[in-house]
């Protein structure tokens, strides 16, 4: 159903973030899969910064786990509303952006 409405959530993390001693980005992806989110991707950036921290780049000899990881997922408004409380707990103090989007192709079924 082209031109249907959906919600896209972007979560900004870094590779050192953890949830119960495991990489947070993988735990979030597993949670989203378990809860039947429609689509989700974790993107490991080559450079970036969070907040007022310095820019971290992949070409440094040792980055210390500070490179950005971005998770983007898309689903219906109702489903996102149900998932967000747990995600906010998992990624406390990290930036989350929620946007209404138009599906140009595909559908959430």
PDB file of C-alpha atoms in Angstrom:
ATOM      1  CA  UNK A   1       0.000   0.000   0.000  1.00  0.00           C
ATOM      2  CA  UNK A   2       2.012   2.981  -1.269  1.00  0.00           C
ATOM      3  CA  UNK A   3       1.706   6.322   0.531  1.00  0.00           C
ATOM      4  CA  UNK A   4       0.630   4.718   3.817  1.00  0.00           C
ATOM      5  CA  UNK A   5       1.717   6.428   7.029  1.00  0.00           C
ATOM      6  CA  UNK A   6       4.240   4.874   9.415  1.00  0.00           C
ATOM      7  CA  UNK A   7       6.624   5.927  12.184  1.00  0.00           C
ATOM      8  CA  UNK A   8      10.404   5.818  11.959  1.00  0.00           C
ATOM      9  CA  UNK A   9      12.505   5.858  15.130  1.00  0.00           C
ATOM     10  CA  UNK A  10      16.226   6.599  15.084  1.00  0.00           C
ATOM     11  CA  UNK A  11      18.340   5.771  18.152  1.00  0.00           C
ATOM     12  CA  UNK A  12      21.868   7.185  18.466  1.00  0.00           C
ATOM     13  CA  UNK A  13      24.251   4.978  20.467  1.00  0.00           C
ATOM     14  CA  UNK A  14      27.935   4.200  20.562  1.00  0.00           C
ATOM     15  CA  UNK A  15      29.520   0.801  20.209  1.00  0.00           C
ATOM     16  CA  UNK A  16      30.519   0.639  23.902  1.00  0.00           C
ATOM     17  CA  UNK A  17      26.915   0.973  25.147  1.00  0.00           C
ATOM     18  CA  UNK A  18      25.699  -2.170  26.881  1.00  0.00           C
ATOM     19  CA  UNK A  19      22.510  -3.698  28.240  1.00  0.00           C
ATOM     20  CA  UNK A  20      23.048  -6.438  30.836  1.00  0.00           C
ATOM     21  CA  UNK A  21      26.723  -6.776  29.814  1.00  0.00           C
ATOM     22  CA  UNK A  22      25.902  -7.281  26.127  1.00  0.00           C
ATOM     23  CA  UNK A  23      26.180  -4.830  23.191  1.00  0.00           C
ATOM     24  CA  UNK A  24      23.161  -2.538  23.406  1.00  0.00           C
ATOM     25  CA  UNK A  25      22.629  -2.279  19.648  1.00  0.00           C
ATOM     26  CA  UNK A  26      22.334  -6.067  19.367  1.00  0.00           C
ATOM     27  CA  UNK A  27      20.027  -6.264  22.384  1.00  0.00           C
ATOM     28  CA  UNK A  28      17.777  -3.591  20.876  1.00  0.00           C
ATOM     29  CA  UNK A  29      17.673  -5.406  17.531  1.00  0.00           C
ATOM     30  CA  UNK A  30      16.831  -8.670  19.267  1.00  0.00           C
ATOM     31  CA  UNK A  31      14.095  -6.944  21.291  1.00  0.00           C
ATOM     32  CA  UNK A  32      12.604  -5.387  18.144  1.00  0.00           C
ATOM     33  CA  UNK A  33      12.668  -8.759  16.355  1.00  0.00           C
ATOM     34  CA  UNK A  34      11.122 -10.530  19.333  1.00  0.00           C
ATOM     35  CA  UNK A  35       8.352  -7.922  19.457  1.00  0.00           C
ATOM     36  CA  UNK A  36       7.712  -8.240  15.698  1.00  0.00           C
ATOM     37  CA  UNK A  37       8.800  -4.755  14.663  1.00  0.00           C
ATOM     38  CA  UNK A  38       8.388  -4.460  10.918  1.00  0.00           C
ATOM     39  CA  UNK A  39      11.934  -3.433   9.958  1.00  0.00           C
ATOM     40  CA  UNK A  40      15.095  -2.467  11.851  1.00  0.00           C
ATOM     41  CA  UNK A  41      18.725  -1.821  10.969  1.00  0.00           C
ATOM     42  CA  UNK A  42      21.842  -1.068  13.005  1.00  0.00           C
ATOM     43  CA  UNK A  43      24.377   1.070  11.182  1.00  0.00           C
ATOM     44  CA  UNK A  44      27.965   1.175  12.431  1.00  0.00           C
ATOM     45  CA  UNK A  45      29.296   4.610  11.512  1.00  0.00           C
ATOM     46  CA  UNK A  46      32.854   5.375  10.429  1.00  0.00           C
ATOM     47  CA  UNK A  47      32.835   8.744  12.197  1.00  0.00           C
ATOM     48  CA  UNK A  48      30.614  10.904  14.375  1.00  0.00           C
ATOM     49  CA  UNK A  49      29.918  12.182  17.845  1.00  0.00           C
ATOM     50  CA  UNK A  50      27.225  12.060  20.499  1.00  0.00           C
ATOM     51  CA  UNK A  51      26.309  15.129  22.514  1.00  0.00           C
ATOM     52  CA  UNK A  52      29.264  17.360  23.169  1.00  0.00           C
ATOM     53  CA  UNK A  53      31.901  14.640  22.886  1.00  0.00           C
ATOM     54  CA  UNK A  54      34.744  14.892  20.407  1.00  0.00           C
ATOM     55  CA  UNK A  55      34.459  13.433  16.912  1.00  0.00           C
ATOM     56  CA  UNK A  56      35.502   9.770  16.841  1.00  0.00           C
ATOM     57  CA  UNK A  57      36.744   8.253  13.609  1.00  0.00           C
ATOM     58  CA  UNK A  58      37.348   4.703  12.428  1.00  0.00           C
ATOM     59  CA  UNK A  59      40.852   5.470  11.169  1.00  0.00           C
ATOM     60  CA  UNK A  60      42.230   5.961  14.685  1.00  0.00           C
ATOM     61  CA  UNK A  61      44.395   3.047  15.823  1.00  0.00           C
ATOM     62  CA  UNK A  62      42.201   2.392  18.869  1.00  0.00           C
ATOM     63  CA  UNK A  63      38.801   4.056  19.146  1.00  0.00           C
ATOM     64  CA  UNK A  64      37.941   2.546  22.525  1.00  0.00           C
ATOM     65  CA  UNK A  65      34.419   1.567  21.535  1.00  0.00           C
ATOM     66  CA  UNK A  66      33.216   5.109  20.954  1.00  0.00           C
ATOM     67  CA  UNK A  67      32.190   4.934  17.305  1.00  0.00           C
ATOM     68  CA  UNK A  68      28.531   5.733  16.677  1.00  0.00           C
ATOM     69  CA  UNK A  69      25.946   3.030  16.099  1.00  0.00           C
ATOM     70  CA  UNK A  70      22.589   4.158  14.747  1.00  0.00           C
ATOM     71  CA  UNK A  71      19.473   2.011  14.935  1.00  0.00           C
ATOM     72  CA  UNK A  72      16.578   2.855  12.652  1.00  0.00           C
ATOM     73  CA  UNK A  73      13.270   1.058  12.776  1.00  0.00           C
ATOM     74  CA  UNK A  74       9.910   1.525  11.098  1.00  0.00           C
ATOM     75  CA  UNK A  75       6.493   0.382  12.233  1.00  0.00           C
ATOM     76  CA  UNK A  76       2.937   1.524  12.834  1.00  0.00           C
ATOM     77  CA  UNK A  77       2.245   4.306  15.323  1.00  0.00           C
ATOM     78  CA  UNK A  78       0.469   1.906  17.698  1.00  0.00           C
ATOM     79  CA  UNK A  79       3.313  -0.609  17.676  1.00  0.00           C
ATOM     80  CA  UNK A  80       5.969   2.078  18.195  1.00  0.00           C
ATOM     81  CA  UNK A  81       3.988   3.437  21.151  1.00  0.00           C
ATOM     82  CA  UNK A  82       4.068  -0.036  22.721  1.00  0.00           C
ATOM     83  CA  UNK A  83       7.810  -0.540  22.100  1.00  0.00           C
ATOM     84  CA  UNK A  84       9.124   2.868  23.169  1.00  0.00           C
ATOM     85  CA  UNK A  85       8.908   2.485  26.978  1.00  0.00           C
ATOM     86  CA  UNK A  86      11.269  -0.508  26.947  1.00  0.00           C
ATOM     87  CA  UNK A  87      13.565   1.126  24.397  1.00  0.00           C
ATOM     88  CA  UNK A  88      13.765   4.264  26.535  1.00  0.00           C
ATOM     89  CA  UNK A  89      14.749   2.116  29.487  1.00  0.00           C
ATOM     90  CA  UNK A  90      17.356   0.207  27.484  1.00  0.00           C
ATOM     91  CA  UNK A  91      18.892   3.330  25.920  1.00  0.00           C
ATOM     92  CA  UNK A  92      18.465   5.724  28.823  1.00  0.00           C
ATOM     93  CA  UNK A  93      20.324   8.999  28.273  1.00  0.00           C
ATOM     94  CA  UNK A  94      20.706   8.380  24.537  1.00  0.00           C
ATOM     95  CA  UNK A  95      19.099  10.421  21.785  1.00  0.00           C
ATOM     96  CA  UNK A  96      15.930   8.995  20.192  1.00  0.00           C
ATOM     97  CA  UNK A  97      14.115  10.673  17.342  1.00  0.00           C
ATOM     98  CA  UNK A  98      10.581   9.777  16.270  1.00  0.00           C
ATOM     99  CA  UNK A  99       9.264  10.870  12.882  1.00  0.00           C
ATOM    100  CA  UNK A 100       6.065  10.327  10.971  1.00  0.00           C
ATOM    101  CA  UNK A 101       6.969   9.022   7.521  1.00  0.00           C
ATOM    102  CA  UNK A 102       5.198   8.082   4.309  1.00  0.00           C
ATOM    103  CA  UNK A 103       5.833   4.622   2.892  1.00  0.00           C
ATOM    104  CA  UNK A 104       6.636   5.206  -0.760  1.00  0.00           C
ATOM    105  CA  UNK A 105       6.855   1.500  -1.458  1.00  0.00           C
ATOM    106  CA  UNK A 106       5.916  -1.625   0.476  1.00  0.00           C
ATOM    107  CA  UNK A 107       3.620  -1.935   3.469  1.00  0.00           C
ATOM    108  CA  UNK A 108       3.716  -2.896   7.129  1.00  0.00           C
ATOM    109  CA  UNK A 109       1.859  -6.201   6.671  1.00  0.00           C
TER     110      UNK A 109
END
